[in-house]
C-alpha positions as a printed NumPy array, in Angstrom:
array([[ 83.883,  88.64 ,  69.412],
       [ 84.554,  89.591,  73.162],
       [ 85.545,  87.28 ,  76.189],
       [ 83.007,  88.901,  78.81 ],
       [ 84.762,  89.716,  81.624],
       [ 85.983,  87.737,  84.742],
       [ 84.395,  88.613,  87.779],
       [ 86.22 ,  90.485,  90.358],
       [ 87.326,  86.792,  92.902],
       [ 88.688,  85.594,  89.769],
       [ 91.362,  88.994,  88.833],
       [ 94.825,  88.836,  90.023],
       [ 95.845,  91.267,  92.246],
       [ 98.667,  93.378,  90.279],
       [ 99.827,  96.312,  92.857],
       [103.502,  96.214,  92.251],
       [105.777,  99.403,  92.744],
       [106.896,  99.659,  89.511],
       [102.76 ,  99.643,  87.841],
       [102.965, 103.196,  89.672],
       [102.111, 106.609,  88.311],
       [101.668, 110.63 ,  89.166],
       [ 97.265, 111.052,  89.751],
       [ 98.416, 114.007,  87.133],
       [ 99.497, 111.485,  84.43 ],
       [ 98.512, 111.734,  81.099],
       [100.758, 109.938,  78.528],
       [101.405, 106.254,  79.246],
       [103.32 , 102.993,  76.99 ],
       [103.029,  99.319,  78.963],
       [104.379,  96.   ,  77.762],
       [102.893,  93.005,  78.385],
       [104.299,  89.817,  78.423],
       [101.932,  86.627,  77.329],
       [102.386,  83.486,  76.774],
       [100.173,  80.639,  75.37 ],
       [ 99.692,  78.351,  77.348],
       [ 99.095,  75.238,  74.82 ],
       [101.245,  74.939,  71.468],
       [ 98.42 ,  76.746,  69.215],
       [ 97.069,  78.562,  65.805],
       [ 96.292,  82.608,  65.403],
       [ 94.068,  83.67 ,  62.453],
       [ 95.651,  86.14 ,  59.994],
       [ 93.301,  89.308,  61.95 ],
       [ 93.88 ,  88.283,  65.416],
       [ 94.319,  92.308,  66.134],
       [ 90.721,  92.712,  65.648],
       [ 91.033,  90.234,  68.935],
       [ 92.565,  92.548,  70.776],
       [ 91.257,  95.226,  69.794],
       [ 87.793,  93.489,  70.844],
       [ 89.547,  92.289,  74.259],
       [ 90.965,  95.576,  75.72 ],
       [ 87.767,  97.531,  74.946],
       [ 85.645,  94.976,  77.008],
       [ 88.55 ,  95.335,  79.614],
       [ 87.049,  98.867,  79.034],
       [ 83.426,  98.507,  79.383],
       [ 83.812,  96.406,  82.788],
       [ 85.086,  99.354,  84.553],
       [ 83.628, 102.712,  83.048],
       [ 80.797, 102.318,  80.059],
       [ 80.862, 105.97 ,  80.126],
       [ 84.225, 105.482,  78.59 ],
       [ 83.495, 102.523,  76.793],
       [ 81.41 , 104.467,  74.828],
       [ 83.919, 106.777,  73.853],
       [ 86.26 , 105.167,  72.678],
       [ 83.818, 103.252,  70.312],
       [ 82.751, 106.62 ,  68.582],
       [ 84.344, 107.052,  65.04 ],
       [ 84.101, 110.279,  65.043],
       [ 86.584, 111.593,  67.54 ],
       [ 90.501, 110.658,  67.808],
       [ 91.364, 107.729,  69.602],
       [ 93.131, 108.083,  72.599],
       [ 95.168, 104.555,  73.158],
       [ 97.08 , 102.81 ,  70.385],
       [ 97.785,  98.502,  70.731],
       [100.225,  96.918,  68.696],
       [ 99.998,  93.137,  67.352],
       [101.517,  90.603,  69.485],
       [105.634,  90.742,  69.468],
       [107.586,  87.45 ,  69.318],
       [108.643,  84.224,  66.84 ],
       [104.989,  84.746,  64.856],
       [105.851,  81.669,  62.381],
       [103.429,  81.785,  59.069],
       [101.997,  78.329,  58.999],
       [100.022,  77.758,  56.043],
       [ 96.963,  79.623,  57.063],
       [ 97.164,  80.653,  59.411],
       [100.363,  81.372,  62.744],
       [101.74 ,  78.741,  64.931],
       [102.275,  80.691,  68.411],
       [104.09 ,  78.258,  70.888],
       [103.975,  77.549,  74.267],
       [107.454,  77.635,  74.699],
       [107.619,  81.81 ,  73.732],
       [107.155,  84.799,  76.058],
       [104.849,  87.254,  72.761],
       [104.963,  90.794,  73.992],
       [102.433,  93.489,  73.278],
       [102.032,  97.064,  74.492],
       [ 99.652,  99.78 ,  75.421],
       [ 99.554, 103.179,  74.904],
       [ 97.119, 106.339,  76.621],
       [ 96.861, 109.319,  75.791],
       [ 94.497, 110.829,  77.74 ],
       [ 93.646, 111.739,  81.174],
       [ 90.905, 109.178,  81.586],
       [ 92.381, 105.915,  79.604],
       [ 95.143, 106.817,  82.245],
       [ 92.862, 106.782,  85.4  ],
       [ 90.799, 103.538,  83.621],
       [ 94.756, 101.705,  83.445],
       [ 95.426, 102.534,  87.294],
       [ 91.764, 100.652,  88.043],
       [ 92.922,  98.068,  86.091],
       [ 95.749,  97.191,  87.138],
       [ 94.399,  96.925,  90.298],
       [ 92.742,  93.847,  89.268],
       [ 94.071,  92.53 ,  86.751],
       [ 92.686,  89.16 ,  84.483],
       [ 94.722,  86.898,  84.776],
       [ 94.368,  85.963,  80.83 ],
       [ 94.114,  88.007,  77.352],
       [ 91.585,  85.353,  76.355],
       [ 92.175,  85.807,  72.167],
       [ 89.446,  83.43 ,  70.773],
       [ 90.74 ,  80.061,  70.621],
       [ 93.562,  80.851,  72.028],
       [ 93.157,  82.053,  75.863],
       [ 97.079,  83.558,  77.008],
       [ 98.459,  84.193,  80.158],
       [100.033,  87.89 ,  81.249],
       [102.877,  86.636,  82.865],
       [103.996,  90.802,  83.654],
       [102.732,  93.941,  83.021],
       [105.676,  96.269,  82.903],
       [106.023, 100.561,  81.481],
       [107.25 , 100.503,  78.62 ],
       [107.467, 104.732,  78.252],
       [106.955, 106.687,  80.623],
       [104.024, 107.658,  82.574],
       [103.929, 111.764,  81.43 ],
       [102.524, 115.245,  81.136],
       [101.836, 116.786,  78.132],
       [102.886, 120.083,  79.928],
       [106.231, 117.078,  80.803],
       [106.933, 116.085,  76.973],
       [106.715, 120.056,  75.568],
       [109.239, 121.145,  77.838],
       [111.372, 118.24 ,  78.341],
       [115.008, 118.522,  76.548],
       [115.94 , 117.88 ,  73.122],
       [119.214, 115.711,  72.976],
       [119.506, 116.028,  69.442],
       [119.328, 118.267,  66.201],
       [117.782, 116.262,  63.78 ],
       [114.966, 114.629,  65.003],
       [114.738, 109.762,  63.898],
       [112.132, 107.524,  63.75 ],
       [111.274, 104.035,  63.427],
       [107.639, 102.535,  62.056],
       [108.214,  98.851,  63.368],
       [104.731,  98.226,  61.905],
       [103.391,  98.879,  58.633],
       [102.753, 102.839,  58.766],
       [ 99.791, 104.627,  56.147],
       [ 98.517, 107.459,  55.985],
       [ 94.644, 108.618,  54.614],
       [ 94.796, 111.495,  50.995],
       [ 92.756, 111.684,  47.899],
       [ 91.013, 108.611,  49.943],
       [ 93.439, 106.51 ,  49.18 ],
       [ 96.288, 104.722,  50.545],
       [ 99.335, 106.439,  51.206],
       [102.984, 105.206,  51.492],
       [105.051, 107.533,  52.538],
       [106.281, 109.263,  55.562],
       [106.152, 112.633,  53.941],
       [106.794, 115.59 ,  57.124],
       [103.497, 116.704,  56.005],
       [101.77 , 113.587,  56.782],
       [103.487, 112.565,  59.459],
       [103.329, 115.177,  61.805],
       [ 99.569, 115.383,  60.727],
       [ 98.838, 112.966,  62.669],
       [100.833, 113.841,  64.948],
       [ 99.534, 117.44 ,  66.01 ],
       [ 95.711, 115.587,  65.19 ],
       [ 96.244, 113.811,  68.517],
       [ 98.344, 117.28 ,  70.227],
       [ 95.198, 119.238,  69.159],
       [ 92.964, 116.56 ,  70.039],
       [ 94.061, 115.794,  74.048],
       [ 96.795, 117.66 ,  75.619],
       [ 95.179, 121.217,  76.137],
       [ 97.452, 123.007,  74.425],
       [ 96.539, 123.901,  69.966],
       [ 98.246, 124.853,  67.713],
       [ 96.385, 126.398,  64.795],
       [ 96.658, 123.615,  61.903],
       [ 97.744, 125.347,  58.902],
       [100.126, 127.76 ,  59.945],
       [102.387, 124.881,  61.675],
       [101.755, 122.434,  58.848],
       [102.29 , 125.207,  55.8  ],
       [105.664, 125.823,  58.321],
       [106.616, 121.706,  58.824],
       [105.995, 122.033,  54.477],
       [108.826, 124.942,  53.996],
       [111.387, 123.831,  56.956],
       [111.579, 120.22 ,  57.135],
       [113.947, 117.942,  55.472],
       [114.52 , 114.629,  55.145],
       [117.638, 113.585,  55.919],
       [117.74 , 110.132,  55.23 ],
       [115.528, 107.553,  54.912],
       [115.477, 103.825,  54.813],
       [112.267, 101.832,  54.465],
       [110.4  ,  98.863,  52.629],
       [106.119,  99.28 ,  51.764],
       [103.969,  96.539,  52.749],
       [100.32 ,  95.604,  51.772],
       [ 98.293,  93.786,  54.906],
       [ 95.117,  93.287,  55.681],
       [ 93.975,  96.62 ,  59.257],
       [ 91.369,  96.527,  60.822],
       [ 87.768,  95.686,  60.294],
       [ 87.451,  95.424,  56.411],
       [ 89.885,  96.829,  53.291],
       [ 93.781,  96.32 ,  53.015],
       [ 96.928,  98.552,  53.403],
       [ 99.234,  99.274,  51.556],
       [101.598, 100.94 ,  54.199],
       [105.97 , 101.011,  54.832],
       [107.915, 100.273,  57.619],
       [111.489, 100.918,  58.623],
       [113.079, 104.143,  59.004],
       [113.174, 108.054,  58.261],
       [115.675, 111.308,  60.052],
       [114.47 , 114.849,  59.692],
       [116.276, 117.739,  60.429],
       [115.393, 122.277,  60.154],
       [116.645, 124.325,  57.833],
       [117.749, 127.531,  59.579],
       [114.657, 129.341,  58.649],
       [113.042, 126.944,  60.434],
       [114.056, 127.107,  63.168],
       [114.269, 130.856,  63.925],
       [110.075, 130.065,  64.433],
       [111.078, 129.149,  68.16 ],
       [107.471, 127.608,  68.521],
       [107.415, 125.774,  65.823],
       [110.185, 124.046,  66.468],
       [110.299, 123.263,  69.833],
       [106.293, 121.913,  68.687],
       [108.817, 119.98 ,  66.059],
       [110.52 , 118.325,  68.54 ],
       [107.962, 117.792,  70.513],
       [105.671, 115.667,  68.387],
       [108.339, 113.444,  67.688],
       [108.448, 112.673,  70.917],
       [104.91 , 112.212,  71.475],
       [104.561, 109.634,  68.536],
       [105.813, 106.368,  69.972],
       [102.943, 107.014,  72.168],
       [100.61 , 107.687,  70.032],
       [101.538, 105.759,  66.268],
       [101.087, 107.004,  62.429],
       [ 99.591, 107.545,  60.256],
       [ 95.821, 105.959,  60.743],
       [ 94.386, 102.065,  62.485],
       [ 97.025, 102.25 ,  64.992],
       [ 94.356, 100.746,  67.425],
       [ 94.459,  97.762,  65.407],
       [ 98.5  ,  97.163,  65.649],
       [ 99.457,  99.751,  62.145],
       [101.53 , 102.413,  63.369],
       [103.818, 101.596,  66.073],
       [106.733, 103.965,  66.54 ],
       [109.461, 104.079,  68.203],
       [111.917, 106.629,  68.415],
       [115.167, 106.313,  66.814],
       [117.676, 104.911,  63.757],
       [116.202, 101.467,  64.486],
       [118.76 ,  98.636,  62.463],
       [116.102,  96.95 ,  59.748],
       [116.623,  93.425,  61.835],
       [115.271,  94.994,  63.819],
       [111.946,  96.5  ,  62.467],
       [110.202,  93.007,  62.004],
       [108.286,  92.126,  58.221],
       [104.926,  91.829,  57.989],
       [104.265,  87.93 ,  58.565],
       [103.404,  86.381,  55.409],
       [100.094,  85.362,  56.088],
       [ 99.04 ,  88.646,  57.12 ],
       [100.398,  89.829,  53.645],
       [ 98.942,  87.398,  51.462],
       [ 95.429,  88.064,  52.633],
       [ 95.913,  91.688,  51.842],
       [ 97.172,  91.786,  49.153],
       [ 94.132,  89.554,  48.103],
       [ 91.923,  91.49 ,  50.23 ],
       [ 93.271,  94.596,  47.542],
       [ 93.004,  92.52 ,  44.494],
       [ 89.048,  91.504,  44.927],
       [ 88.266,  95.128,  45.268],
       [ 90.416,  97.101,  42.899],
       [ 87.42 ,  93.704,  41.166],
       [ 84.623,  94.594,  42.665],
       [ 85.992,  98.398,  42.713],
       [ 85.827,  98.347,  38.054],
       [ 82.687,  96.334,  38.069],
       [ 80.388,  99.809,  39.921],
       [ 82.066, 102.871,  38.222],
       [ 78.221, 103.126,  37.239],
       [ 77.644, 104.061,  40.822],
       [ 81.081, 105.954,  42.208],
       [ 81.59 , 107.892,  45.111],
       [ 83.019, 106.435,  48.959],
       [ 79.749, 103.729,  48.725],
       [ 80.92 , 101.776,  45.901],
       [ 84.407, 101.417,  47.566],
       [ 83.608, 100.699,  51.199],
       [ 80.911,  97.319,  49.357],
       [ 83.358,  96.418,  47.41 ],
       [ 86.315,  96.241,  50.837],
       [ 83.341,  94.748,  52.354],
       [ 82.988,  92.594,  50.708],
       [ 87.021,  91.668,  49.474],
       [ 87.161,  91.727,  53.213],
       [ 84.411,  88.848,  53.544],
       [ 85.993,  86.319,  50.981],
       [ 89.187,  86.414,  51.262],
       [ 88.568,  85.554,  54.344],
       [ 86.33 ,  82.371,  53.661],
       [ 89.481,  81.834,  50.704],
       [ 91.805,  81.538,  53.615],
       [ 88.533,  79.148,  56.424],
       [ 87.18 ,  81.064,  58.38 ],
       [ 84.003,  80.331,  58.937],
       [ 81.968,  83.265,  57.974],
       [ 79.292,  83.234,  61.7  ],
       [ 82.925,  83.989,  62.98 ],
       [ 83.625,  86.298,  60.184],
       [ 80.447,  88.001,  60.633],
       [ 81.459,  88.552,  64.894],
       [ 84.665,  90.29 ,  63.776],
       [ 82.096,  92.704,  61.814],
       [ 79.779,  93.09 ,  63.723],
       [ 77.261,  92.303,  60.528],
       [ 73.861,  89.668,  60.629],
       [ 75.66 ,  85.961,  59.868],
       [ 73.121,  86.224,  57.135],
       [ 74.277,  89.756,  55.302],
       [ 78.006,  88.019,  55.603],
       [ 76.312,  85.134,  53.915],
       [ 74.391,  86.919,  51.486],
       [ 77.65 ,  89.214,  50.651],
       [ 79.53 ,  86.35 ,  50.305],
       [ 77.384,  84.583,  47.68 ],
       [ 77.204,  88.36 ,  46.202],
       [ 80.818,  88.713,  46.317],
       [ 81.623,  85.217,  44.448],
       [ 79.239,  85.542,  41.886],
       [ 80.739,  88.846,  40.687],
       [ 83.851,  87.83 ,  40.734],
       [ 82.89 ,  84.508,  38.811],
       [ 81.393,  87.006,  36.195],
       [ 85.08 ,  89.437,  36.082],
       [ 86.58 ,  85.928,  35.351],
       [ 83.983,  84.946,  32.317],
       [ 85.076,  88.496,  30.411]])
């Protein structure tokens, strides 16, 4: 549940020259160093809390931008990561320690979001209010250079191949299911959607993706699959790891598409890859990172994702007579509520996170338990 934004008097001034950028900036990545006040336990779905807190900060400065960011139909002009650092799985939760510093990444993909960040930086709150674990903001630095889309387009190519590392679970939606493989078509479709929405220099989608399908070659790949809970409902089957793409000789003859290919590769760290990038998935870095530099999915989050997926399939199979997206949506909602309740979370907290009435969540968990009991009896 987002906490009320602090008053201006309670905010700390942040006028560091390190946090300045030009007024025409459209792309930007920031990294916050956060420190818990005391040792504390985080719930597995804490990225929902980070997402909600950030949007509440937007609302306190710019209600119009806040409404746009809540719009489920548009591409999201921002991403967030989870906490990067010494998260220790302990039972059903994560332990964060007061002696440790955790990194949290936020990126902006449009001038409007950058303009909001500019105002926000002038009166940055003292802490991130993450449910029962306040995280003190120790510092904020630029993680990805301030750029315009035109500058990104005109940047010099540093290599003939494109290497990308996926440092948090990454997945795509394909034929109404999760697709956990970085096929060139899926990867560049993901980037092109953001480019066409925000750059002001759109390309014809089908023509470019046909070119990608024909001419982008996978040179090497090192991936590990995982299943995690992400966003507000359901689980995601994804992957972490690294991949290297190259272009065929024929493909390089199409100069404008070749330039777009490398430009989208440079866009990747800003926009992330795949879906649910505003809940920490799809965090992407340029270059080939070693497996030691790519964190594996935390045990607690992994187990929760597996349990949600298991329950979802049970509930979907019981609803075959209904069929369609509606049946899966209901099944995922039941599965998410029941799996989180099994981990010991209160129904009130689950209701707040899912933005659902408490009585509805209470009814759903009863129905889910009854359905699960019926399944076990068969």
